[in-house]
Short mmCIF file of C-alpha atoms (C1' of nucleotides) in Angstrom, two decimals:
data_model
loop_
_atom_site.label_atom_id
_atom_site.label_comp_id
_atom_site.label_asym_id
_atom_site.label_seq_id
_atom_site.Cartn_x
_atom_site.Cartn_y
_atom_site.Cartn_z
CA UNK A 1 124.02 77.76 115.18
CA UNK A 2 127.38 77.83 113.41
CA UNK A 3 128.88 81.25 112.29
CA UNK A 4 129.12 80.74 108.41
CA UNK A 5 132.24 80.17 106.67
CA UNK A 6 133.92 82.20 104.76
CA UNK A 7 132.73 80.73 100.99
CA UNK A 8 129.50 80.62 102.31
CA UNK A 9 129.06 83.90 103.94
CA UNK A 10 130.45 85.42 100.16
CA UNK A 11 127.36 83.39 98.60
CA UNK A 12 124.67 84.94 100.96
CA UNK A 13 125.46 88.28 100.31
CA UNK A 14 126.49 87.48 96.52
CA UNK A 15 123.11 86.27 96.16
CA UNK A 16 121.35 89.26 97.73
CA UNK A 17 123.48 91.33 95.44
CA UNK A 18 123.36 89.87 92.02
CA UNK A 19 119.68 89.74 93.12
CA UNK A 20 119.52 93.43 93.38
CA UNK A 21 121.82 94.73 90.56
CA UNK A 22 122.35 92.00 88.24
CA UNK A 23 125.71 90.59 87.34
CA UNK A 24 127.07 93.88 85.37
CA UNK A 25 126.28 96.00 88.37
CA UNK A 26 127.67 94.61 91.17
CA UNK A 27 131.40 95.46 92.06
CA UNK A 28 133.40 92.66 93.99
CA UNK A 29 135.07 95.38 96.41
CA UNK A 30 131.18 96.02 97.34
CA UNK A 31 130.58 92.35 97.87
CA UNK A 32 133.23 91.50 99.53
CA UNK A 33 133.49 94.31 102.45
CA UNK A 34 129.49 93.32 102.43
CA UNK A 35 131.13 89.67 103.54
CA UNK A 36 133.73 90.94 105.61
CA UNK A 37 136.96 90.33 103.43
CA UNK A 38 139.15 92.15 101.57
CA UNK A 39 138.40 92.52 98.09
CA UNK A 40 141.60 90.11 96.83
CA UNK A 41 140.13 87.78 99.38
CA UNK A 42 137.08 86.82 97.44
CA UNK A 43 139.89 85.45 94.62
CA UNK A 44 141.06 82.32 97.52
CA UNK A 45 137.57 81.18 97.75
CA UNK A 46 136.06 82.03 93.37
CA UNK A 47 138.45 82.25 90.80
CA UNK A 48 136.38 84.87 88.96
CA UNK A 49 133.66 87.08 89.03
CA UNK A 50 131.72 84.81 86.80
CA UNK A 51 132.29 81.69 88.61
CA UNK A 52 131.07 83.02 91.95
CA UNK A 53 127.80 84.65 90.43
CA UNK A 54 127.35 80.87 88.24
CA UNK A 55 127.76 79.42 92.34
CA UNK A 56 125.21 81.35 93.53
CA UNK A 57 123.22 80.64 90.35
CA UNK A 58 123.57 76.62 91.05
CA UNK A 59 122.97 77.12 94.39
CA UNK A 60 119.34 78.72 93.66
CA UNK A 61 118.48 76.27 91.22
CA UNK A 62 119.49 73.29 93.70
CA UNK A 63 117.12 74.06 96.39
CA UNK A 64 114.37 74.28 94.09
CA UNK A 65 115.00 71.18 92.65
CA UNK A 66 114.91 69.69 96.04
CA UNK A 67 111.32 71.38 96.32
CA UNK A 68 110.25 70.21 93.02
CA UNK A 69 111.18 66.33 93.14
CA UNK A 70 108.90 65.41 96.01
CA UNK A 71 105.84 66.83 93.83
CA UNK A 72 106.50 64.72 91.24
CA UNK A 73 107.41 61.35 93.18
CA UNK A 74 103.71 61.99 93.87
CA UNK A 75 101.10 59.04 93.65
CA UNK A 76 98.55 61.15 91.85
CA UNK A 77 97.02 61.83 88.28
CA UNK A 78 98.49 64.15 86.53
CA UNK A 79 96.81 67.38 87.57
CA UNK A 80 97.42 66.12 90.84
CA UNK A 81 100.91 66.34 90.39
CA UNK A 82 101.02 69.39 88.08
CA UNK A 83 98.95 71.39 91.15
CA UNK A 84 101.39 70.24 93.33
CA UNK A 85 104.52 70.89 91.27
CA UNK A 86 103.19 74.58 91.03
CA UNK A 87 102.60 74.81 95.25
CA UNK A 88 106.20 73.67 95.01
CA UNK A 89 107.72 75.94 92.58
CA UNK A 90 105.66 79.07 94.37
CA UNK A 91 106.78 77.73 98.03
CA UNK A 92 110.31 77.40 96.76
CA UNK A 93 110.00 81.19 94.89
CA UNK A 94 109.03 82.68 98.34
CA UNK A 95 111.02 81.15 100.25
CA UNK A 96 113.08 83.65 99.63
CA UNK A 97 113.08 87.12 97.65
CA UNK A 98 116.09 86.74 95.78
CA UNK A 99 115.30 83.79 94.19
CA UNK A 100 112.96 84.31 91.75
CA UNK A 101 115.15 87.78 90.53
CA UNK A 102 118.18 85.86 90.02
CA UNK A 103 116.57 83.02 87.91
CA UNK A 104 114.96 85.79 86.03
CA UNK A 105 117.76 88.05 85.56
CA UNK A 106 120.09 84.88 84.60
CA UNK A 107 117.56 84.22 81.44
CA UNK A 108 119.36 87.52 80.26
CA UNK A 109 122.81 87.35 81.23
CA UNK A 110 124.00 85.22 79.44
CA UNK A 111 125.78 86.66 76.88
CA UNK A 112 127.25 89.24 79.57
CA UNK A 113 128.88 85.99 81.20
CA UNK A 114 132.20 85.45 79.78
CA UNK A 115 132.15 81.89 80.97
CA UNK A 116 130.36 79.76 78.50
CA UNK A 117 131.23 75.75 78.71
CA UNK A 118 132.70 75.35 82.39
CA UNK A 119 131.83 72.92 84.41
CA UNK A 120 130.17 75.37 86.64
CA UNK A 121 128.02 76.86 83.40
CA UNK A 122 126.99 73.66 82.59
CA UNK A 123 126.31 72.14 85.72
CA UNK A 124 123.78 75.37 85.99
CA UNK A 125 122.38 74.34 82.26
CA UNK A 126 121.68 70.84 83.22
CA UNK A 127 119.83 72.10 86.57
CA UNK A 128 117.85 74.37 84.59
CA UNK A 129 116.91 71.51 81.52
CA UNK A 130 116.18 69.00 84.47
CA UNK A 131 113.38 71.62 85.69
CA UNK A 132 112.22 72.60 82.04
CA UNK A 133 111.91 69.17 81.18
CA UNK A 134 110.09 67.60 83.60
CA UNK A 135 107.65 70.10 83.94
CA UNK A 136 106.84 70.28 80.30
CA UNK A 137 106.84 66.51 80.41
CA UNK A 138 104.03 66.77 83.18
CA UNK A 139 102.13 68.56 80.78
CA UNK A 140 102.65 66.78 77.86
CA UNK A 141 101.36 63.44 79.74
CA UNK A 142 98.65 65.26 81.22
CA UNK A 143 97.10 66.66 76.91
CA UNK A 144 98.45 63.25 75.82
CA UNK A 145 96.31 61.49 78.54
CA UNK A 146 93.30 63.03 77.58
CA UNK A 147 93.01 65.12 81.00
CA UNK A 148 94.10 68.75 79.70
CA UNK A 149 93.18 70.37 76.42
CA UNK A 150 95.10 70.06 73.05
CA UNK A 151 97.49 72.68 74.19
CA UNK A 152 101.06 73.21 73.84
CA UNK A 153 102.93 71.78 76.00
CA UNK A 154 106.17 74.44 75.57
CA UNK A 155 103.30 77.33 75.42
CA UNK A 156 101.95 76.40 78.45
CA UNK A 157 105.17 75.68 80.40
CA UNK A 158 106.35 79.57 79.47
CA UNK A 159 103.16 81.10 80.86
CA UNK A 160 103.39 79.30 84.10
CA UNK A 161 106.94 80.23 84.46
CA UNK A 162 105.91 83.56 83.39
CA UNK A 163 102.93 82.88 86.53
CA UNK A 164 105.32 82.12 89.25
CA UNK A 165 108.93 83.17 88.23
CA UNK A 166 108.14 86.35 86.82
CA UNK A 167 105.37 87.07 89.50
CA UNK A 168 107.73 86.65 92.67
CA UNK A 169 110.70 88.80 90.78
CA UNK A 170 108.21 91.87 89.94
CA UNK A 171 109.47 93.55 93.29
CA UNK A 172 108.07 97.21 93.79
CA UNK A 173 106.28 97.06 90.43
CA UNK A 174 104.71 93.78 91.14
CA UNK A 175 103.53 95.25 94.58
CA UNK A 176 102.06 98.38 93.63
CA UNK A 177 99.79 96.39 91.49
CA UNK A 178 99.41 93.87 93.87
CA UNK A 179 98.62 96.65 96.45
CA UNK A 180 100.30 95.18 99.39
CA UNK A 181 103.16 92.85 100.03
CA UNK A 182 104.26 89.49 97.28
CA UNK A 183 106.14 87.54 100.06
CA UNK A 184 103.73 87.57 103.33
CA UNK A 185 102.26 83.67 104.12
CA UNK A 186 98.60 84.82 103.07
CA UNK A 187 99.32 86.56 99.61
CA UNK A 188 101.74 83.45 98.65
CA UNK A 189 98.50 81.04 99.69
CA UNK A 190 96.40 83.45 97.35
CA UNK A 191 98.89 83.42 94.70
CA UNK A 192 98.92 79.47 94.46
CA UNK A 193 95.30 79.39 94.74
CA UNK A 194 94.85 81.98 91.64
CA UNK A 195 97.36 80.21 89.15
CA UNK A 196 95.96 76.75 90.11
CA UNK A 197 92.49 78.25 89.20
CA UNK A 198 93.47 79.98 85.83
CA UNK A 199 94.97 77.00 84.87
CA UNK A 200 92.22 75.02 85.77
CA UNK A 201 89.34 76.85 84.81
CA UNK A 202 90.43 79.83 82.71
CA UNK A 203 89.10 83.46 83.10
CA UNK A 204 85.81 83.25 81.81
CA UNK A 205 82.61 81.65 84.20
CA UNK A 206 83.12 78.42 85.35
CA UNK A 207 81.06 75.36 84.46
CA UNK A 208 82.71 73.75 87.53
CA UNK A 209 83.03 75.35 90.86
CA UNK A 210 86.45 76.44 91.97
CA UNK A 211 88.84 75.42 94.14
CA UNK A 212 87.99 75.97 97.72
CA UNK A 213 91.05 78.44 98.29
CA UNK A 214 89.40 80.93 95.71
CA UNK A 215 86.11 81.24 97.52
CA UNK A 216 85.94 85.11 98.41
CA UNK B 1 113.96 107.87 53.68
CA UNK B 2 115.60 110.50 55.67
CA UNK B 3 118.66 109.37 57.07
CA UNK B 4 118.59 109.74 61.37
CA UNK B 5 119.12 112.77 63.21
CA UNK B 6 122.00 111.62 66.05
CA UNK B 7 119.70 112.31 68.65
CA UNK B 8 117.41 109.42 66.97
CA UNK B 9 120.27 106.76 66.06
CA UNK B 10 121.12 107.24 69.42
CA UNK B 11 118.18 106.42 70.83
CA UNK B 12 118.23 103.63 69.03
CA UNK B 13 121.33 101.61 69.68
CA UNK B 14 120.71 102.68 73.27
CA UNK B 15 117.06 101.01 72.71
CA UNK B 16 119.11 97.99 71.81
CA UNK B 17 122.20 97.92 73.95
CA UNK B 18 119.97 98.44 77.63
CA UNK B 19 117.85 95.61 76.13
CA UNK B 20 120.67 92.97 76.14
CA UNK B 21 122.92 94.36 78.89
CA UNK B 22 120.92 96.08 80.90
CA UNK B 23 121.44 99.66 82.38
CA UNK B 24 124.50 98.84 84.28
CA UNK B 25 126.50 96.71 81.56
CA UNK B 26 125.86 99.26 78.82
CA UNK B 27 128.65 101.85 78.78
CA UNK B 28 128.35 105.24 76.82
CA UNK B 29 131.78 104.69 75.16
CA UNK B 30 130.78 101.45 73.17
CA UNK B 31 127.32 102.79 72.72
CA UNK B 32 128.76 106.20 71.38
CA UNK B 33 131.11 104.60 68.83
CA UNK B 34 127.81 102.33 67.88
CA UNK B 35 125.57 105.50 67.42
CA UNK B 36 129.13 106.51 65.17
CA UNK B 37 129.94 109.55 67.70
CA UNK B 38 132.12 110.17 70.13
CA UNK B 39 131.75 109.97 73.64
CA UNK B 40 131.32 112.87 74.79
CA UNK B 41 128.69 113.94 71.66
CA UNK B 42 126.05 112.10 73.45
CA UNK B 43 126.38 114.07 76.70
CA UNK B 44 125.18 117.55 73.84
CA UNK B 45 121.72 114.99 73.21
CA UNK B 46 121.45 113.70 76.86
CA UNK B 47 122.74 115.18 80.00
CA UNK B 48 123.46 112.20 81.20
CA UNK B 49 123.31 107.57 81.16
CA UNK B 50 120.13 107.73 83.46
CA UNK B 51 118.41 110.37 81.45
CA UNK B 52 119.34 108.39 78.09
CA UNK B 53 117.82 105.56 79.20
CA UNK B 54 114.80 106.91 80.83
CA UNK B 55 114.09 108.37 77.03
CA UNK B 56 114.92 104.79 75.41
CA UNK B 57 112.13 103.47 77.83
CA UNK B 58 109.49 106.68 77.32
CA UNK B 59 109.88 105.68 72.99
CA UNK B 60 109.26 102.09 73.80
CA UNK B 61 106.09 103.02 76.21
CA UNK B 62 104.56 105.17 73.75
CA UNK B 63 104.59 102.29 71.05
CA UNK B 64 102.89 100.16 73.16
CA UNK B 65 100.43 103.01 74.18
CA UNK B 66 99.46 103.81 71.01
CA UNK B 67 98.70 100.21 70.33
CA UNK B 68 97.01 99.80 72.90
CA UNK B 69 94.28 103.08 72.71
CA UNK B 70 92.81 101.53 69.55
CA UNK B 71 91.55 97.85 71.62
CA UNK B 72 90.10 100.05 74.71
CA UNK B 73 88.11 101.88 71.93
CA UNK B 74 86.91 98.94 70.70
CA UNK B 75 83.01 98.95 70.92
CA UNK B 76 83.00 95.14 71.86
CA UNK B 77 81.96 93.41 75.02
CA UNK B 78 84.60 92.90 78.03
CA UNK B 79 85.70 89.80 76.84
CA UNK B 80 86.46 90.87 73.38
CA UNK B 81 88.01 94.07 74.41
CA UNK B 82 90.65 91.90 76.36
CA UNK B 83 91.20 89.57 73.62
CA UNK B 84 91.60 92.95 71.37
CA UNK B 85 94.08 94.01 74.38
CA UNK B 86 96.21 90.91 74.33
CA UNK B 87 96.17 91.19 70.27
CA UNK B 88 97.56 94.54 70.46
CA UNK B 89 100.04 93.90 73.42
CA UNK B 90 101.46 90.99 71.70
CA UNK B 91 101.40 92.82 68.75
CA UNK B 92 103.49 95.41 69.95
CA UNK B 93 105.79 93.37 72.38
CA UNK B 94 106.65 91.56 69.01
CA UNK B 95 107.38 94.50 66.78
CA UNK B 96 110.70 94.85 68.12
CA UNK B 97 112.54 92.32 70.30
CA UNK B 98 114.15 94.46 72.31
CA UNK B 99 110.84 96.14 74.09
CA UNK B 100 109.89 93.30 76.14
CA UNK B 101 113.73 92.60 77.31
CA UNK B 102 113.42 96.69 77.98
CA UNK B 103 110.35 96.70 79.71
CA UNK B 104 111.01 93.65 82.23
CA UNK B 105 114.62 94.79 82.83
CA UNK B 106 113.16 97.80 84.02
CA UNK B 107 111.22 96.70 86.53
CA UNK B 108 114.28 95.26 88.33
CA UNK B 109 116.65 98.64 87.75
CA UNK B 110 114.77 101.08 89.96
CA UNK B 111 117.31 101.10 92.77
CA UNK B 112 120.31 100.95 90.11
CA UNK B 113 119.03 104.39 88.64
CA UNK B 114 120.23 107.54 90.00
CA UNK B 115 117.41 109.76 89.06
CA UNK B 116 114.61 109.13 90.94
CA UNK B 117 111.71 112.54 90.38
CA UNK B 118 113.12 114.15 87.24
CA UNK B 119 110.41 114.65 84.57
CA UNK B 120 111.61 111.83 82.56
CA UNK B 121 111.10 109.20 85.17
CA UNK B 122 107.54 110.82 86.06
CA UNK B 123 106.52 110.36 82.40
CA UNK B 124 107.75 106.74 82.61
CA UNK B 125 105.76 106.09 85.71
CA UNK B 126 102.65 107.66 84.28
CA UNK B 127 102.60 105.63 81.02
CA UNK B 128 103.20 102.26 82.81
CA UNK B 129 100.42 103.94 85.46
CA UNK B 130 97.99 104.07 82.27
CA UNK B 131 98.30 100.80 80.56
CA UNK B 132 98.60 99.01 84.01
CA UNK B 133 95.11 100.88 85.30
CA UNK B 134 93.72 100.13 81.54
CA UNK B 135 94.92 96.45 81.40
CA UNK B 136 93.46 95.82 85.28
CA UNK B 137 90.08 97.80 85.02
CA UNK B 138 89.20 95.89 82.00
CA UNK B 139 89.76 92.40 84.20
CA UNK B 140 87.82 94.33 86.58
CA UNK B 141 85.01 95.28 84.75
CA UNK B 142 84.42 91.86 83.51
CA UNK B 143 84.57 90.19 86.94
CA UNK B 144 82.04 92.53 88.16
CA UNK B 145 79.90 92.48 85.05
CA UNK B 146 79.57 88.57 85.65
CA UNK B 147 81.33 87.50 82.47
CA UNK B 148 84.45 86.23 84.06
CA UNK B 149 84.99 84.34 87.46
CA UNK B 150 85.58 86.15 90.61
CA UNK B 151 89.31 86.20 90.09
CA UNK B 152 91.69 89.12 91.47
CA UNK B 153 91.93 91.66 88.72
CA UNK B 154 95.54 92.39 90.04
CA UNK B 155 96.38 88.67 90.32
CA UNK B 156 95.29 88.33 86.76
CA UNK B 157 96.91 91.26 85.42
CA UNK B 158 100.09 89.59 86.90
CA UNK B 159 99.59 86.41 85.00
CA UNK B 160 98.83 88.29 81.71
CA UNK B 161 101.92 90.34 82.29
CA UNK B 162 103.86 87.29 82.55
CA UNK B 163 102.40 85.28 79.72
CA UNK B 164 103.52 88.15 77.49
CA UNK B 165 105.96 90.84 78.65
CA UNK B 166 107.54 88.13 80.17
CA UNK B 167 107.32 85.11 77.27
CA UNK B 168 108.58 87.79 74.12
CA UNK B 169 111.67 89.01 77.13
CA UNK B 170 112.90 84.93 77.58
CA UNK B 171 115.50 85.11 74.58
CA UNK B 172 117.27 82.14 74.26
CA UNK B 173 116.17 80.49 76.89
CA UNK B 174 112.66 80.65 75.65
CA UNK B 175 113.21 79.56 71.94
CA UNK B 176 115.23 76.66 73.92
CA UNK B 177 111.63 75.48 75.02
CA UNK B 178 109.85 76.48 72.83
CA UNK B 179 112.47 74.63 69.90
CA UNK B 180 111.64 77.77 67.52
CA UNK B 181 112.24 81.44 67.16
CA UNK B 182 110.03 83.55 69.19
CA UNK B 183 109.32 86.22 66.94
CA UNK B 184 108.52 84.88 63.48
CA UNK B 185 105.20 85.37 62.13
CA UNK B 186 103.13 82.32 62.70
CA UNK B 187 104.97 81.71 66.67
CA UNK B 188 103.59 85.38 66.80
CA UNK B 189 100.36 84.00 65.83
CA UNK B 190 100.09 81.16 67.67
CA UNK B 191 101.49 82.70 71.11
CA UNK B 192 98.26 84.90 70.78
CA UNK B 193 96.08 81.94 70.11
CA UNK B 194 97.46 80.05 73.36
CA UNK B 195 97.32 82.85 75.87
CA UNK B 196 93.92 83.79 74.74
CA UNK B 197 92.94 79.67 74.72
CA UNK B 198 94.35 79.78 78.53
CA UNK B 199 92.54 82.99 79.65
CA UNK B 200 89.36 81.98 78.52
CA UNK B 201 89.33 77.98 79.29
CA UNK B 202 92.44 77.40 81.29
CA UNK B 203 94.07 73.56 81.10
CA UNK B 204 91.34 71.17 81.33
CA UNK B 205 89.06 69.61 78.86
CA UNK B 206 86.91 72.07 77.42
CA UNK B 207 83.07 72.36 78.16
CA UNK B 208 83.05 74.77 75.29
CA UNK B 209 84.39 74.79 71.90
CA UNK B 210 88.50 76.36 71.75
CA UNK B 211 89.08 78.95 69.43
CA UNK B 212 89.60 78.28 65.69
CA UNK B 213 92.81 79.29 65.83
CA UNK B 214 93.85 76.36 68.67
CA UNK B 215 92.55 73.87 66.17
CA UNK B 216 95.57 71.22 65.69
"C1'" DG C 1 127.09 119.72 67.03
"C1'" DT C 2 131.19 117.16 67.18
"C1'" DC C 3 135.73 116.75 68.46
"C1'" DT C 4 140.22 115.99 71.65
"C1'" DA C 5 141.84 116.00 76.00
"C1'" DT C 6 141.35 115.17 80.55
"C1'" DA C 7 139.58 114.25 85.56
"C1'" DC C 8 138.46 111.11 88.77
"C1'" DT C 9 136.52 106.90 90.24
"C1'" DA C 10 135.64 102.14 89.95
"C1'" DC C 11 136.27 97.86 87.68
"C1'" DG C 12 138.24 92.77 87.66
"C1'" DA C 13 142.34 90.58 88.54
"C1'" DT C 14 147.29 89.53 90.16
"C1'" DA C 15 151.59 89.46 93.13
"C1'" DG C 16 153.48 88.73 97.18
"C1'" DA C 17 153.97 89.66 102.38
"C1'" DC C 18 152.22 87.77 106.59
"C1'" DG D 1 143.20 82.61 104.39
"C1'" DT D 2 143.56 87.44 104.53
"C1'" DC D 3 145.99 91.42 103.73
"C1'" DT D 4 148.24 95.75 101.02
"C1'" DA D 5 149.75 97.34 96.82
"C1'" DT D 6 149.43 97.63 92.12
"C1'" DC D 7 148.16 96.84 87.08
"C1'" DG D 8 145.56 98.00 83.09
"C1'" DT D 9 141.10 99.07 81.57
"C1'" DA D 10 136.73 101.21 81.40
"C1'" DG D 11 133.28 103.82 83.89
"C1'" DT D 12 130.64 108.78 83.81
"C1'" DA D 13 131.30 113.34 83.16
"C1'" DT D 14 133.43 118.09 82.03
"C1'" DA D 15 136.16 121.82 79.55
"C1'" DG D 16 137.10 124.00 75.69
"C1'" DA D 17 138.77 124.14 70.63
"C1'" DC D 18 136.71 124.06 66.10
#
DNA sequence: GTCTATACTACGATAGAC
DNA sequence: GTCTATCGTAGTATAGAC
């Protein structure tokens, strides 16, 4: 194994950090003794503040991309896909802890970020309306085909982000209610099996059995 | 109308400057001048930032409390108390845009708060302690009553979270998918008629009749 | 209850030696 | 590519006059 460069040592620990604190509260001398550097140092390898934390934002939204495109080159129908674009989003959202925090936290910063229209913002933009897109256009084919209710497509694309992104960013709140840990294999298996089912089958009795993964 | 005490205007522009910056990129200068005080006034209404913003989130918490009381005394059955519930917590989420932002953002800014066991943050915990219990032992009760599936109460109440707390908190990025405003009227509306749809039914084709309100 | 003045620390960013 | 030194600003908080 390679020691890590510079640059990408500085977007490890970036990441962990803008994870934690969000963009306003991290301080760069922090960050970059954290890397090992000098604070001037982190200016040779990120011109500013808000280019490094836009990086590590691109960076995020790259490797769950990767995740996502291999669900939908899928063969199958449409909820075949859609059940295995959300195992992909949720494998990609524990893969590690900070990512689901950062993609959360970036819904808000944006104003903060005095770095609207660079090629770094919008090279983040067009990541994020790549995976908003063709998720909602999985469930638009799948009402359109006749296979899911007359729902909203946008509706229904917020409450599974809401499922997965906001689930794996809850942190110490989301645990306490959870009662034990959001990142261990078996309560990330759970977790996939429990939004597949509610968006199968809804709350209420089912007039189908289950999925296998929710008998219990 | 009476005009505000400071103590109250304060409380306000604090309610709305933590919601879009969060606790770190508010400072008390800029939120001061805001409230039309000087800086150091607000240290006579609040000994200090943490303690501000603990009683920004206790006013918010409260709303939604008191919103909340009237569903859980509904005499209905489980499954109309939690439609009630959702009612009332969309309701309230979509009073004032800033509460959700608040309420989310919170979760993440434990660590970032230096006042950890001071009265104010116990009376935070409790509240979100109440409608958390409230929100999960009605999922609960249903389950074990037989009127919903055997789903995990806590996994539910995690989804529900989402689908609200989370959908009024998404800002821009939310009225970017859903191509409207988030808080008008009839989005209000309809946001209530989707996540209740979704509860009850989930995606697929219905084996019972939607709602009237999902009627398009 | 609000003000001015001030203390001390940290912030992001730059210049220039090595 | 990393360092030290420095700039100007803003951060939270306190003291004390009015």
């Amino acid at each position: 194994m390679e020691p890590l460069s510079s640059r990408e040592k500085i977007l490890e620990v970036a990441e962990a950090r803008f994870a934690q604190r969000g963009y306003a509260g991290v301080g760069l001398r922090e960050l970059a003794s954290q890397a090992g550097l000098g604070k001037s140092s982190l200016f040779h390898h990120f011109p500013s503040k808000a280019t490094l934390y836009l990086a590590v934002l691109d960076r995020v939204l790259l490797r769950l991309e990767e995740r996502l495109r291999v669900a939908w080159a899928s063969p199958g129908d449409v909820a075949t896909r859609l059940d295995q674009s959300i195992d992909a989003l949720v494998d990609g959202l524990a893969e590690q802890p900070t990512t689901a925090r950062l993609l959360l936290r970036a819904l808000f910063e944006d104003d903060a970020l005095p770095a609207e229209n660079t090629p770094e913002a919008r090279s983040v933009d067009a990541r994020i309306a790549l995976l908003v897109g063709s998720l909602e256009g999985l469930i638009r084919e799948g009402t359109e085909a006749g296979a899911f209710r007359a729902v909203s497509a946008a509706h229904t694309l917020q409450t599974l982000i809401g499922a997965t992104v906001y689930y794996f960013a809850s942190g110490a709140f989301g645990e306490g209610v959870m009662g034990e840990p959001l990142f261990s294999a078996e309560a990330v298996r759970q977790r996939k099996a429990e939004v597949k089912n509610l968006i199968r089958f809804g709350l209420h009795r089912p007039t189908q059995p289950p999925l296998e993964e929710d008998q219990r």
